[in-house]
Amino acid sequence: MSSKKPILTLILAALLLAAGASEGASDSREVVSAGEILAKIEQGELVEYEGVIVEGDWNLSELGLPTEHVDRTAYESRVLGLAEETWSVESAINITNSEIRGEVTSSNTIFQKPIDFGNTEFSGRAHFRGARFGDDADFEGAEFGGAANFDYVRFGGNASFERAIFNEAANFDRAQFDEAANFKRALFNGKDANFRYAQFGGDASFEWALSSGGDASFKYA
């Protein structure tokens, strides 16, 4: 029996070393600065990244983007602070299977071309209040670690949040969906899920969507 002890000791040591190596392994994904992406947006260039980590806050209001006039109600202007001159983004944006480590501020913005954040994790808050999507907006499989603000947003194309995970408040108050709105298997895992006064011009699917956190409000949705 005593001859087996050294063998067992070696096996245990190997397992501990393997576990330590696994814990200490660095993330092999490419790190991209938010500034690099913002520079492309400012120049109207295609933004396309797959499987990367985006470091830094993202604030489109700090760029020298062209503007486009949008009529706002008195409430939108005075209470929400939404301007009638909105930032116009000419870039198609595809950041998929990635992680955005920072706060995303894209409020009061018009996205002229399709955007795709499929299977991307937003670690901070995502602000899209008052934004307009002129084409398809794909957030399929995205995960929001902070509050996701899509209130007063207009989705001009198809909007997909299928399998999206909302770990904090999900706010779609008065959002307007002109085409299909897909929330199949979405998980509202945080605070409130707010769809009050949302308007659906096309098919709206909430099949197998779950709310395990706070209140879910679909008043007049």
CSV table of N, CA and C in Angstrom, one decimal, residues 34-35 37-42 47 57-67 86-91 93 103-112 115 117 127-128 131-133:
chain,number,residue,atom,x,y,z
A,34,ALA,N,-11.8,51.3,-27.7
A,34,ALA,CA,-13.0,52.0,-28.1
A,34,ALA,C,-12.7,53.1,-29.0
A,35,GLY,N,-11.6,53.8,-28.8
A,35,GLY,CA,-11.1,54.9,-29.6
A,35,GLY,C,-10.9,54.5,-31.1
A,37,ILE,N,-12.5,52.1,-32.7
A,37,ILE,CA,-13.8,52.0,-33.3
A,37,ILE,C,-14.5,53.3,-33.6
A,38,LEU,N,-14.4,54.2,-32.6
A,38,LEU,CA,-15.0,55.5,-32.7
A,38,LEU,C,-14.4,56.3,-33.9
A,39,ALA,N,-13.1,56.1,-34.1
A,39,ALA,CA,-12.4,56.8,-35.2
A,39,ALA,C,-13.0,56.3,-36.6
A,40,LYS,N,-13.2,55.0,-36.7
A,40,LYS,CA,-13.8,54.5,-37.9
A,40,LYS,C,-15.2,55.0,-38.1
A,41,ILE,N,-16.0,55.1,-37.0
A,41,ILE,CA,-17.4,55.6,-37.1
A,41,ILE,C,-17.3,57.1,-37.6
A,42,GLU,N,-16.4,57.8,-37.0
A,42,GLU,CA,-16.3,59.3,-37.4
A,42,GLU,C,-16.0,59.4,-38.8
A,47,VAL,N,-17.3,49.1,-39.7
A,47,VAL,CA,-16.8,48.6,-38.4
A,47,VAL,C,-17.1,47.2,-38.3
A,57,ASP,N,-14.8,53.4,-22.8
A,57,ASP,CA,-16.2,53.8,-23.0
A,57,ASP,C,-16.4,54.3,-24.4
A,58,TRP,N,-17.7,54.3,-24.8
A,58,TRP,CA,-18.0,54.5,-26.2
A,58,TRP,C,-19.1,55.6,-26.2
A,59,ASN,N,-18.8,56.8,-26.6
A,59,ASN,CA,-19.7,57.9,-26.6
A,59,ASN,C,-19.7,58.6,-27.9
A,60,LEU,N,-20.8,58.4,-28.7
A,60,LEU,CA,-20.9,59.0,-30.0
A,60,LEU,C,-21.0,60.5,-30.0
A,61,SER,N,-21.5,61.0,-28.9
A,61,SER,CA,-21.7,62.5,-28.9
A,61,SER,C,-20.4,63.3,-28.9
A,62,GLU,N,-19.3,62.6,-28.6
A,62,GLU,CA,-18.0,63.2,-28.6
A,62,GLU,C,-17.3,63.3,-29.9
A,63,LEU,N,-18.0,62.7,-30.9
A,63,LEU,CA,-17.4,62.7,-32.3
A,63,LEU,C,-17.9,63.9,-33.1
A,64,GLY,N,-17.2,64.2,-34.2
A,64,GLY,CA,-17.7,65.2,-35.1
A,64,GLY,C,-18.5,64.7,-36.2
A,65,LEU,N,-19.6,64.0,-35.8
A,65,LEU,CA,-20.5,63.4,-36.8
A,65,LEU,C,-21.5,64.4,-37.4
A,66,PRO,N,-21.9,64.2,-38.6
A,66,PRO,CA,-22.9,65.0,-39.2
A,66,PRO,C,-24.2,64.9,-38.5
A,67,THR,N,-25.1,65.8,-38.6
A,67,THR,CA,-26.4,65.8,-37.9
A,67,THR,C,-27.6,65.7,-38.9
A,86,THR,N,-29.9,65.3,-34.5
A,86,THR,CA,-29.3,64.0,-34.0
A,86,THR,C,-28.1,63.6,-34.8
A,87,TRP,N,-27.2,62.8,-34.1
A,87,TRP,CA,-26.0,62.4,-34.8
A,87,TRP,C,-26.3,61.3,-35.8
A,88,SER,N,-25.7,61.4,-37.0
A,88,SER,CA,-25.9,60.5,-38.1
A,88,SER,C,-24.7,59.6,-38.3
A,89,VAL,N,-24.9,58.3,-38.1
A,89,VAL,CA,-23.8,57.3,-38.2
A,89,VAL,C,-24.0,56.6,-39.6
A,90,GLU,N,-23.0,56.8,-40.5
A,90,GLU,CA,-23.0,56.2,-41.8
A,90,GLU,C,-22.4,54.8,-41.9
A,91,SER,N,-21.7,54.4,-40.8
A,91,SER,CA,-21.0,53.1,-40.8
A,91,SER,C,-22.0,52.0,-40.6
A,93,ILE,N,-22.1,48.6,-38.7
A,93,ILE,CA,-21.4,48.2,-37.5
A,93,ILE,C,-21.7,46.7,-37.2
A,103,GLU,N,-18.9,51.6,-21.0
A,103,GLU,CA,-20.2,52.1,-21.1
A,103,GLU,C,-20.5,52.6,-22.6
A,104,VAL,N,-21.6,52.2,-23.1
A,104,VAL,CA,-21.9,52.5,-24.5
A,104,VAL,C,-23.0,53.6,-24.5
A,105,THR,N,-22.7,54.8,-25.0
A,105,THR,CA,-23.6,55.9,-25.1
A,105,THR,C,-23.9,56.2,-26.6
A,106,SER,N,-25.0,55.8,-27.0
A,106,SER,CA,-25.4,56.0,-28.4
A,106,SER,C,-26.8,56.7,-28.5
A,107,SER,N,-27.1,57.5,-27.5
A,107,SER,CA,-28.4,58.1,-27.5
A,107,SER,C,-28.5,59.2,-28.6
A,108,ASN,N,-29.7,59.5,-29.0
A,108,ASN,CA,-29.9,60.7,-29.9
A,108,ASN,C,-29.1,60.5,-31.2
A,109,THR,N,-29.1,59.3,-31.7
A,109,THR,CA,-28.3,58.9,-32.8
A,109,THR,C,-29.1,58.2,-33.9
A,110,ILE,N,-28.8,58.5,-35.1
A,110,ILE,CA,-29.5,57.7,-36.2
A,110,ILE,C,-28.4,56.8,-36.8
A,111,PHE,N,-28.7,55.5,-36.8
A,111,PHE,CA,-27.9,54.5,-37.5
A,111,PHE,C,-28.4,54.2,-38.9
A,112,GLN,N,-27.8,54.7,-39.9
A,112,GLN,CA,-28.3,54.6,-41.3
A,112,GLN,C,-28.2,53.2,-41.8
A,115,ILE,N,-26.8,47.2,-38.1
A,115,ILE,CA,-25.9,47.0,-37.0
A,115,ILE,C,-26.1,45.6,-36.5
A,117,PHE,N,-24.7,43.2,-33.2
A,117,PHE,CA,-24.0,42.9,-32.0
A,117,PHE,C,-24.3,41.5,-31.5
A,127,HIS,N,-26.7,52.7,-23.5
A,127,HIS,CA,-27.7,53.8,-23.7
A,127,HIS,C,-28.0,54.0,-25.2
A,128,PHE,N,-29.2,53.8,-25.6
A,128,PHE,CA,-29.6,54.0,-26.9
A,128,PHE,C,-30.9,54.9,-26.9
A,131,ALA,N,-32.6,56.8,-30.0
A,131,ALA,CA,-31.9,56.5,-31.2
A,131,ALA,C,-32.9,56.0,-32.3
A,132,ARG,N,-32.4,56.0,-33.5
A,132,ARG,CA,-33.2,55.5,-34.6
A,132,ARG,C,-32.3,54.6,-35.5
A,133,PHE,N,-32.9,53.4,-35.7
A,133,PHE,CA,-32.2,52.5,-36.6
A,133,PHE,C,-32.9,52.4,-37.9
